[in-house]
Amino acid sequence: MAIATIYRRCRRCVAAALVACVLATSASGADLAAALERLAGAKSEPAGQSQLAEAWEQVAAASVAQLPSVLTAMGDATPVGENWLRTAADAIAEREYRQSATLPVELLEEFVTDRQQPPRARRVAYEWLTQIDETAADRLLPAMLDDPSLDLRYDAVAAVIIAAEAAGEDAEKTRLYQQAFDASRNVAQIQQLADALRDLGATIDLAQHMGFVRQWQLIGPFDNADLAGFQTEYPPEREIDLTKPVEGRGGAEVRWKGYVSTDKLGAVNLNEAIGNEKLVVAYALAKFTSPRDQRLEVRLGSTNAVKLWLNGREAAAYEVYHSGSEIDQYVVALDAQAGETNTILVKACQNAKAQPWEQDWQFQLRVTDPLGGAAEIEVE
Amino acid sequence: MRFAIVGIRWTTALLLIAIGTVAAVDDSARAANWLGFRNDSRSVADSGGLPSTWNVETGENIAWQVDLPGRGVSSPIVVDGRVVVTSSSGPRHDRLHVSAYDASTGEPLWHRQFWATGRTLVHPTSAVAANTPVSDGESVFAFYSSNDLIALSLDGDVKWMRSLIENYPLAGNDIGMSSSPVVAGDVVVVQSEAHAESFVAAFNKSDGAAAWQIDRPRAPNWCSPIALTAQINGQSIPAVVIQGADGFSVRRADDGQALWSQGVSCATIASAVFDEQLFLPANGIQQVSYDAADDTVETLWQESRLQPGSASPLIAGGAAYVINGGGVLSCCPVGSDKIAWRKRLGGSFWATPVIAGDRLLAINQDGKATLVAIGAGDDPAPGSVVGEFEFGEPVLASPAVADGALYVRSYQRLWKIAE
């Protein structure tokens, strides 16, 4: 083990011990722990808001030495609880900074660099640290390209992009852009980097890099008159048999057919594949296997009303037509088992296309790890 | 069930109305405060004027300026010597900020940051911090496109917070919400309307408990509710006006019961104004009144040529001022069928203008501000441009005016302008 690593770990142990000591020996330690627990478990419900406000005041009044405890408590917090704790942490740091014009740099840096700490809490510490230490970003970001905190990773990638832009030689630019491209989990950054690499002559398969599913089986059209199709259970929702024709719109026979998206972002264009029609419904089916047990995310984007089934269970339903579309618009978690086949069924509904901006009938879907990197899966 | 206010004509009742959000504040404090989106819906400063000239490059009459911690199109508010503004930041726009500055010096007083719990997809021209916060003079209530609602003391202490996505999981849209909350009586009221889920909900100011909620049509609507207090049968009844494409309703603030409603189709961006009577952006501008005895709605005045664009109309000194979608400012005396004057300002307008004294200030999306004379005299003639100023960056937030000072917010900067 490197000396530096031992040193860092020792410093971390000392810092943690100091915090524990402060909490344990302080007369208010037990009260603070209770207040932290109360805030961490906060719900949006109105009951108990006044008790939460009392707990917030108690935590906000804590000394700056207790800041790591407040930040650590975010790890087990509800989303609302995170916000109670974060605002209290801000109040502590703000008061200390106002009184002493500084903050405990070492304590904050220990926290930022400890990847076992909650990612969002580390980001909070990072923001305070970089506010008082203008060298901190340059010192810390190079080691954060694979950080589990997406916000810290974003800044790390942004720093590499700046370095690439400043680099003189194309080879160095390409190396840096590629490093950033591989590290980034932010859609806008990834697209920016893909463009930069292409400009330098690189071949980029963005759909593969981002984990878009391109191979589908499609069937349709089914009827969506009066927009009733969204709630209508058509045959693909009851049974999937790729060899069996079913009754589609107007009694016409429709069959499953293969489709491979050639779009650089994996868009499935149903106007092209099924037909440029109004008031219609189509289904898209994909299957994949995972080489290991893993937590995945299925990320869907569409400007049409969509439903999503994962392994036969309805996972999402958004009856919204033409109100915008984004990559990763809807995100659903999926626990995949090693070697088992997983099925994705998408139902995409088109309206009457009354407006010029309502012509698109398409979706794009990718399967990622929880941080947004392309999942290690095999699409059938 | 029909609603009736026996023996009182609504027009009479409305004449007795005071704006709820400032009812408890004395005149001097009122002049020093600007408590929400368009202040009390009128966007008019009752005392003091507007700076006559400034220059953001040379610093002329720039009392101070600060860089904000994030982006936003929400307006600044001014309460008890503090300027409070909301912002959002981060790659996913999910970091939400409320920051307060000393109105005199611009020194930061406090800054609270937290994370959005709802949808944060927004159009590139907007931000998750699109909804202007509101204050009752004691607390600040900040609402965001993500349907997060937080209550803070004027010193930044968190009083309560609600993640409305827990109650309305499909709330929000993919281009951003912007309806600003209002305080009416003992509640803060939010309006959130989009394709997938729409609601109006009221929460107790003190603890965030849900007071009432109503389902709304599932359609996009960016309008803001407005607050008023009706004197009905000797009683003061805090109420809110809810506006949408299907019509509008005046609802009791305590239980949400509709006092009065009408199916006239209203604008879904420009919001209503209450200045002794109710003015709606509906088929141009409509001045409406209600006869409780007959349960009938009367349109006192309508001018279909006054079609507001995205900026809300203003009513001041007996005249209506409207900027249409083409950037033309029109003035028309209330009740008249003659447009008094028109002035092409140029550009697109999201920010609602402000009026103070005999001047109207309109800032277009490109950050060009135009100061227009609206006084009764001939020198300068009403409708004359008396000043043009460049902020050098887009301005979509409506400005605030307090104590004769102007507060302007671009995406990430806040200026105080004062002579």
PDB file of N, CA and C in Angstrom, chain A residues 44-46 49 53 56 74 80 82-84 86-87 90-91 94 98 120 123-124 127 150-151 154 186 318-321 323-324 326 329-330, chain B residues 91-92 94-95 109-115 117 119 121 156-163 166-167 170 173-175 195-196 207-209 218:
ATOM      1  N   SER A  44     -42.602  14.285   2.692  1.00  0.00           N
ATOM      2  CA  SER A  44     -43.255  15.500   2.216  1.00  0.00           C
ATOM      3  C   SER A  44     -44.539  15.773   2.968  1.00  0.00           C
ATOM      4  N   GLU A  45     -45.086  14.722   3.619  1.00  0.00           N
ATOM      5  CA  GLU A  45     -46.385  14.870   4.279  1.00  0.00           C
ATOM      6  C   GLU A  45     -46.349  15.993   5.312  1.00  0.00           C
ATOM      7  N   PRO A  46     -47.497  16.662   5.511  1.00  0.00           N
ATOM      8  CA  PRO A  46     -47.511  17.814   6.417  1.00  0.00           C
ATOM      9  C   PRO A  46     -47.309  17.445   7.873  1.00  0.00           C
ATOM     10  N   GLN A  49     -44.154  18.549  10.245  1.00  0.00           N
ATOM     11  CA  GLN A  49     -43.307  19.591   9.656  1.00  0.00           C
ATOM     12  C   GLN A  49     -42.748  20.533  10.731  1.00  0.00           C
ATOM     13  N   ALA A  53     -38.930  21.359  11.495  1.00  0.00           N
ATOM     14  CA  ALA A  53     -38.359  22.706  11.567  1.00  0.00           C
ATOM     15  C   ALA A  53     -37.539  22.870  12.847  1.00  0.00           C
ATOM     16  N   TRP A  56     -34.380  21.005  12.360  1.00  0.00           N
ATOM     17  CA  TRP A  56     -33.520  21.771  11.438  1.00  0.00           C
ATOM     18  C   TRP A  56     -32.773  22.866  12.191  1.00  0.00           C
ATOM     19  N   MET A  74     -26.991  12.192   5.054  1.00  0.00           N
ATOM     20  CA  MET A  74     -27.723  12.201   3.777  1.00  0.00           C
ATOM     21  C   MET A  74     -27.749  10.812   3.142  1.00  0.00           C
ATOM     22  N   VAL A  80     -36.657  14.141   0.412  1.00  0.00           N
ATOM     23  CA  VAL A  80     -36.971  15.365   1.163  1.00  0.00           C
ATOM     24  C   VAL A  80     -36.019  15.518   2.348  1.00  0.00           C
ATOM     25  N   GLU A  82     -32.937  14.567   2.480  1.00  0.00           N
ATOM     26  CA  GLU A  82     -31.682  15.111   1.951  1.00  0.00           C
ATOM     27  C   GLU A  82     -31.730  16.632   1.904  1.00  0.00           C
ATOM     28  N   ASN A  83     -32.862  17.142   1.500  1.00  0.00           N
ATOM     29  CA  ASN A  83     -32.987  18.595   1.364  1.00  0.00           C
ATOM     30  C   ASN A  83     -33.003  19.301   2.711  1.00  0.00           C
ATOM     31  N   TRP A  84     -33.670  18.694   3.694  1.00  0.00           N
ATOM     32  CA  TRP A  84     -33.615  19.282   5.047  1.00  0.00           C
ATOM     33  C   TRP A  84     -32.161  19.321   5.527  1.00  0.00           C
ATOM     34  N   ARG A  86     -29.349  19.124   3.742  1.00  0.00           N
ATOM     35  CA  ARG A  86     -28.455  19.966   2.935  1.00  0.00           C
ATOM     36  C   ARG A  86     -28.590  21.438   3.323  1.00  0.00           C
ATOM     37  N   THR A  87     -29.819  21.882   3.504  1.00  0.00           N
ATOM     38  CA  THR A  87     -30.016  23.287   3.865  1.00  0.00           C
ATOM     39  C   THR A  87     -29.467  23.579   5.258  1.00  0.00           C
ATOM     40  N   ASP A  90     -25.747  23.886   4.897  1.00  0.00           N
ATOM     41  CA  ASP A  90     -25.429  25.213   4.350  1.00  0.00           C
ATOM     42  C   ASP A  90     -25.444  26.267   5.455  1.00  0.00           C
ATOM     43  N   ALA A  91     -26.442  26.169   6.321  1.00  0.00           N
ATOM     44  CA  ALA A  91     -26.550  27.164   7.403  1.00  0.00           C
ATOM     45  C   ALA A  91     -25.334  27.089   8.336  1.00  0.00           C
ATOM     46  N   GLU A  94     -22.282  28.408   6.379  1.00  0.00           N
ATOM     47  CA  GLU A  94     -22.437  29.850   6.139  1.00  0.00           C
ATOM     48  C   GLU A  94     -22.119  30.652   7.397  1.00  0.00           C
ATOM     49  N   ARG A  98     -18.978  33.126   7.856  1.00  0.00           N
ATOM     50  CA  ARG A  98     -19.205  34.539   8.180  1.00  0.00           C
ATOM     51  C   ARG A  98     -18.385  34.934   9.418  1.00  0.00           C
ATOM     52  N   ARG A 120     -24.123  12.937  -3.179  1.00  0.00           N
ATOM     53  CA  ARG A 120     -24.621  14.319  -3.129  1.00  0.00           C
ATOM     54  C   ARG A 120     -23.991  15.093  -1.973  1.00  0.00           C
ATOM     55  N   ARG A 123     -20.704  16.290  -2.958  1.00  0.00           N
ATOM     56  CA  ARG A 123     -20.812  17.467  -3.820  1.00  0.00           C
ATOM     57  C   ARG A 123     -20.987  18.744  -2.980  1.00  0.00           C
ATOM     58  N   VAL A 124     -21.784  18.632  -1.937  1.00  0.00           N
ATOM     59  CA  VAL A 124     -21.975  19.785  -1.050  1.00  0.00           C
ATOM     60  C   VAL A 124     -20.628  20.212  -0.467  1.00  0.00           C
ATOM     61  N   GLU A 127     -18.473  21.925  -3.031  1.00  0.00           N
ATOM     62  CA  GLU A 127     -18.841  23.315  -3.315  1.00  0.00           C
ATOM     63  C   GLU A 127     -18.291  24.256  -2.249  1.00  0.00           C
ATOM     64  N   LEU A 150     -22.264  11.959  -9.957  1.00  0.00           N
ATOM     65  CA  LEU A 150     -22.361  12.416 -11.348  1.00  0.00           C
ATOM     66  C   LEU A 150     -22.031  13.890 -11.483  1.00  0.00           C
ATOM     67  N   ASP A 151     -22.327  14.684 -10.472  1.00  0.00           N
ATOM     68  CA  ASP A 151     -22.024  16.113 -10.537  1.00  0.00           C
ATOM     69  C   ASP A 151     -20.519  16.353 -10.470  1.00  0.00           C
ATOM     70  N   TYR A 154     -19.098  15.211 -13.751  1.00  0.00           N
ATOM     71  CA  TYR A 154     -19.393  16.203 -14.794  1.00  0.00           C
ATOM     72  C   TYR A 154     -18.332  17.299 -14.806  1.00  0.00           C
ATOM     73  N   ASN A 186     -23.059  12.401 -18.889  1.00  0.00           N
ATOM     74  CA  ASN A 186     -24.013  13.463 -19.145  1.00  0.00           C
ATOM     75  C   ASN A 186     -24.314  13.519 -20.648  1.00  0.00           C
ATOM     76  N   TYR A 318     -47.239   7.299 -19.538  1.00  0.00           N
ATOM     77  CA  TYR A 318     -47.246   8.765 -19.653  1.00  0.00           C
ATOM     78  C   TYR A 318     -48.139   9.151 -20.830  1.00  0.00           C
ATOM     79  N   GLU A 319     -49.338   9.568 -20.526  1.00  0.00           N
ATOM     80  CA  GLU A 319     -50.295   9.914 -21.583  1.00  0.00           C
ATOM     81  C   GLU A 319     -50.140  11.395 -21.934  1.00  0.00           C
ATOM     82  N   VAL A 320     -49.054  11.711 -22.556  1.00  0.00           N
ATOM     83  CA  VAL A 320     -48.749  13.091 -22.936  1.00  0.00           C
ATOM     84  C   VAL A 320     -48.332  13.106 -24.403  1.00  0.00           C
ATOM     85  N   TYR A 321     -48.995  13.954 -25.194  1.00  0.00           N
ATOM     86  CA  TYR A 321     -48.697  14.037 -26.612  1.00  0.00           C
ATOM     87  C   TYR A 321     -47.965  15.337 -26.934  1.00  0.00           C
ATOM     88  N   SER A 323     -45.379  17.214 -26.020  1.00  0.00           N
ATOM     89  CA  SER A 323     -45.040  18.259 -25.062  1.00  0.00           C
ATOM     90  C   SER A 323     -43.546  18.227 -24.780  1.00  0.00           C
ATOM     91  N   GLY A 324     -42.804  17.823 -25.784  1.00  0.00           N
ATOM     92  CA  GLY A 324     -41.353  17.784 -25.619  1.00  0.00           C
ATOM     93  C   GLY A 324     -40.840  16.363 -25.487  1.00  0.00           C
ATOM     94  N   GLU A 326     -37.038  14.190 -24.603  1.00  0.00           N
ATOM     95  CA  GLU A 326     -35.624  14.252 -24.223  1.00  0.00           C
ATOM     96  C   GLU A 326     -35.100  12.831 -24.099  1.00  0.00           C
ATOM     97  N   GLN A 329     -35.959  10.742 -20.765  1.00  0.00           N
ATOM     98  CA  GLN A 329     -37.131  11.455 -20.277  1.00  0.00           C
ATOM     99  C   GLN A 329     -37.788  10.703 -19.111  1.00  0.00           C
ATOM    100  N   TYR A 330     -37.914   9.403 -19.266  1.00  0.00           N
ATOM    101  CA  TYR A 330     -38.518   8.578 -18.216  1.00  0.00           C
ATOM    102  C   TYR A 330     -37.518   7.475 -17.867  1.00  0.00           C
TER     103      TYR A 330
ATOM    104  N   PRO B  91     -25.951  20.124 -14.168  1.00  0.00           N
ATOM    105  CA  PRO B  91     -26.142  19.535 -15.494  1.00  0.00           C
ATOM    106  C   PRO B  91     -27.569  19.074 -15.749  1.00  0.00           C
ATOM    107  N   ARG B  92     -28.253  18.681 -14.680  1.00  0.00           N
ATOM    108  CA  ARG B  92     -29.644  18.231 -14.826  1.00  0.00           C
ATOM    109  C   ARG B  92     -30.619  19.269 -14.293  1.00  0.00           C
ATOM    110  N   ASP B  94     -31.079  20.337 -11.494  1.00  0.00           N
ATOM    111  CA  ASP B  94     -31.794  19.843 -10.318  1.00  0.00           C
ATOM    112  C   ASP B  94     -31.278  20.432  -9.003  1.00  0.00           C
ATOM    113  N   ARG B  95     -30.363  21.370  -9.080  1.00  0.00           N
ATOM    114  CA  ARG B  95     -29.952  22.064  -7.859  1.00  0.00           C
ATOM    115  C   ARG B  95     -30.764  23.352  -7.763  1.00  0.00           C
ATOM    116  N   LEU B 109     -26.801  37.677   2.084  1.00  0.00           N
ATOM    117  CA  LEU B 109     -27.232  37.447   3.467  1.00  0.00           C
ATOM    118  C   LEU B 109     -27.304  35.959   3.770  1.00  0.00           C
ATOM    119  N   TRP B 110     -27.925  35.213   2.908  1.00  0.00           N
ATOM    120  CA  TRP B 110     -27.960  33.758   3.070  1.00  0.00           C
ATOM    121  C   TRP B 110     -28.277  33.106   1.729  1.00  0.00           C
ATOM    122  N   HIS B 111     -27.972  31.830   1.675  1.00  0.00           N
ATOM    123  CA  HIS B 111     -28.150  31.059   0.447  1.00  0.00           C
ATOM    124  C   HIS B 111     -28.498  29.637   0.842  1.00  0.00           C
ATOM    125  N   ARG B 112     -29.654  29.170   0.422  1.00  0.00           N
ATOM    126  CA  ARG B 112     -30.048  27.789   0.703  1.00  0.00           C
ATOM    127  C   ARG B 112     -30.148  27.038  -0.622  1.00  0.00           C
ATOM    128  N   GLN B 113     -29.554  25.863  -0.633  1.00  0.00           N
ATOM    129  CA  GLN B 113     -29.570  25.045  -1.844  1.00  0.00           C
ATOM    130  C   GLN B 113     -30.135  23.677  -1.506  1.00  0.00           C
ATOM    131  N   PHE B 114     -30.923  23.135  -2.402  1.00  0.00           N
ATOM    132  CA  PHE B 114     -31.444  21.782  -2.222  1.00  0.00           C
ATOM    133  C   PHE B 114     -31.692  21.168  -3.594  1.00  0.00           C
ATOM    134  N   TRP B 115     -32.216  19.938  -3.621  1.00  0.00           N
ATOM    135  CA  TRP B 115     -32.346  19.226  -4.890  1.00  0.00           C
ATOM    136  C   TRP B 115     -33.804  19.105  -5.301  1.00  0.00           C
ATOM    137  N   THR B 117     -37.010  17.336  -6.570  1.00  0.00           N
ATOM    138  CA  THR B 117     -37.515  15.971  -6.438  1.00  0.00           C
ATOM    139  C   THR B 117     -38.420  15.598  -7.607  1.00  0.00           C
ATOM    140  N   ARG B 119     -39.720  16.682 -11.941  1.00  0.00           N
ATOM    141  CA  ARG B 119     -39.156  16.785 -13.290  1.00  0.00           C
ATOM    142  C   ARG B 119     -38.372  18.083 -13.439  1.00  0.00           C
ATOM    143  N   LEU B 121     -36.885  18.811 -16.669  1.00  0.00           N
ATOM    144  CA  LEU B 121     -36.699  19.101 -18.091  1.00  0.00           C
ATOM    145  C   LEU B 121     -37.260  20.492 -18.377  1.00  0.00           C
ATOM    146  N   GLY B 156     -33.655  32.834   6.364  1.00  0.00           N
ATOM    147  CA  GLY B 156     -33.190  31.624   5.694  1.00  0.00           C
ATOM    148  C   GLY B 156     -33.401  30.333   6.468  1.00  0.00           C
ATOM    149  N   ASP B 157     -34.111  30.406   7.588  1.00  0.00           N
ATOM    150  CA  ASP B 157     -34.405  29.170   8.320  1.00  0.00           C
ATOM    151  C   ASP B 157     -35.527  28.418   7.608  1.00  0.00           C
ATOM    152  N   VAL B 158     -35.327  27.105   7.442  1.00  0.00           N
ATOM    153  CA  VAL B 158     -36.335  26.313   6.753  1.00  0.00           C
ATOM    154  C   VAL B 158     -37.508  26.077   7.697  1.00  0.00           C
ATOM    155  N   LYS B 159     -38.708  26.409   7.245  1.00  0.00           N
ATOM    156  CA  LYS B 159     -39.908  26.207   8.053  1.00  0.00           C
ATOM    157  C   LYS B 159     -40.649  24.938   7.638  1.00  0.00           C
ATOM    158  N   TRP B 160     -40.735  24.695   6.376  1.00  0.00           N
ATOM    159  CA  TRP B 160     -41.299  23.432   5.881  1.00  0.00           C
ATOM    160  C   TRP B 160     -40.972  23.294   4.402  1.00  0.00           C
ATOM    161  N   MET B 161     -41.077  22.078   3.917  1.00  0.00           N
ATOM    162  CA  MET B 161     -40.876  21.862   2.479  1.00  0.00           C
ATOM    163  C   MET B 161     -41.769  20.726   2.024  1.00  0.00           C
ATOM    164  N   ARG B 162     -42.272  20.854   0.833  1.00  0.00           N
ATOM    165  CA  ARG B 162     -43.168  19.847   0.267  1.00  0.00           C
ATOM    166  C   ARG B 162     -42.675  19.441  -1.120  1.00  0.00           C
ATOM    167  N   SER B 163     -42.628  18.135  -1.332  1.00  0.00           N
ATOM    168  CA  SER B 163     -42.342  17.595  -2.656  1.00  0.00           C
ATOM    169  C   SER B 163     -43.684  17.211  -3.259  1.00  0.00           C
ATOM    170  N   GLU B 166     -44.811  13.861  -4.864  1.00  0.00           N
ATOM    171  CA  GLU B 166     -45.284  12.706  -4.090  1.00  0.00           C
ATOM    172  C   GLU B 166     -46.805  12.601  -4.143  1.00  0.00           C
ATOM    173  N   ASN B 167     -47.477  13.735  -4.204  1.00  0.00           N
ATOM    174  CA  ASN B 167     -48.931  13.725  -4.279  1.00  0.00           C
ATOM    175  C   ASN B 167     -49.429  13.687  -5.725  1.00  0.00           C
ATOM    176  N   LEU B 170     -47.328  12.618 -11.727  1.00  0.00           N
ATOM    177  CA  LEU B 170     -47.153  12.943 -13.143  1.00  0.00           C
ATOM    178  C   LEU B 170     -47.079  14.445 -13.388  1.00  0.00           C
ATOM    179  N   ASN B 173     -44.078  19.163 -16.912  1.00  0.00           N
ATOM    180  CA  ASN B 173     -44.011  18.908 -18.345  1.00  0.00           C
ATOM    181  C   ASN B 173     -42.547  18.882 -18.765  1.00  0.00           C
ATOM    182  N   ASP B 174     -42.312  18.895 -20.068  1.00  0.00           N
ATOM    183  CA  ASP B 174     -40.937  18.738 -20.548  1.00  0.00           C
ATOM    184  C   ASP B 174     -40.348  20.032 -21.070  1.00  0.00           C
ATOM    185  N   ILE B 175     -41.063  21.135 -20.937  1.00  0.00           N
ATOM    186  CA  ILE B 175     -40.515  22.421 -21.364  1.00  0.00           C
ATOM    187  C   ILE B 175     -40.481  23.429 -20.235  1.00  0.00           C
ATOM    188  N   HIS B 195     -50.092  18.463 -19.326  1.00  0.00           N
ATOM    189  CA  HIS B 195     -50.846  17.406 -20.001  1.00  0.00           C
ATOM    190  C   HIS B 195     -51.169  16.222 -19.095  1.00  0.00           C
ATOM    191  N   ALA B 196     -50.222  15.814 -18.295  1.00  0.00           N
ATOM    192  CA  ALA B 196     -50.377  14.552 -17.582  1.00  0.00           C
ATOM    193  C   ALA B 196     -51.130  14.703 -16.266  1.00  0.00           C
ATOM    194  N   ASP B 207     -47.340  25.715   8.547  1.00  0.00           N
ATOM    195  CA  ASP B 207     -46.737  24.380   8.647  1.00  0.00           C
ATOM    196  C   ASP B 207     -46.773  23.575   7.351  1.00  0.00           C
ATOM    197  N   GLY B 208     -47.281  24.150   6.277  1.00  0.00           N
ATOM    198  CA  GLY B 208     -47.292  23.432   5.008  1.00  0.00           C
ATOM    199  C   GLY B 208     -48.372  22.391   4.875  1.00  0.00           C
ATOM    200  N   ALA B 209     -49.262  22.310   5.856  1.00  0.00           N
ATOM    201  CA  ALA B 209     -50.344  21.331   5.771  1.00  0.00           C
ATOM    202  C   ALA B 209     -51.249  21.677   4.593  1.00  0.00           C
ATOM    203  N   ARG B 218     -56.392  18.784 -17.741  1.00  0.00           N
ATOM    204  CA  ARG B 218     -55.058  18.308 -18.118  1.00  0.00           C
ATOM    205  C   ARG B 218     -54.654  18.973 -19.428  1.00  0.00           C
TER     206      ARG B 218
END
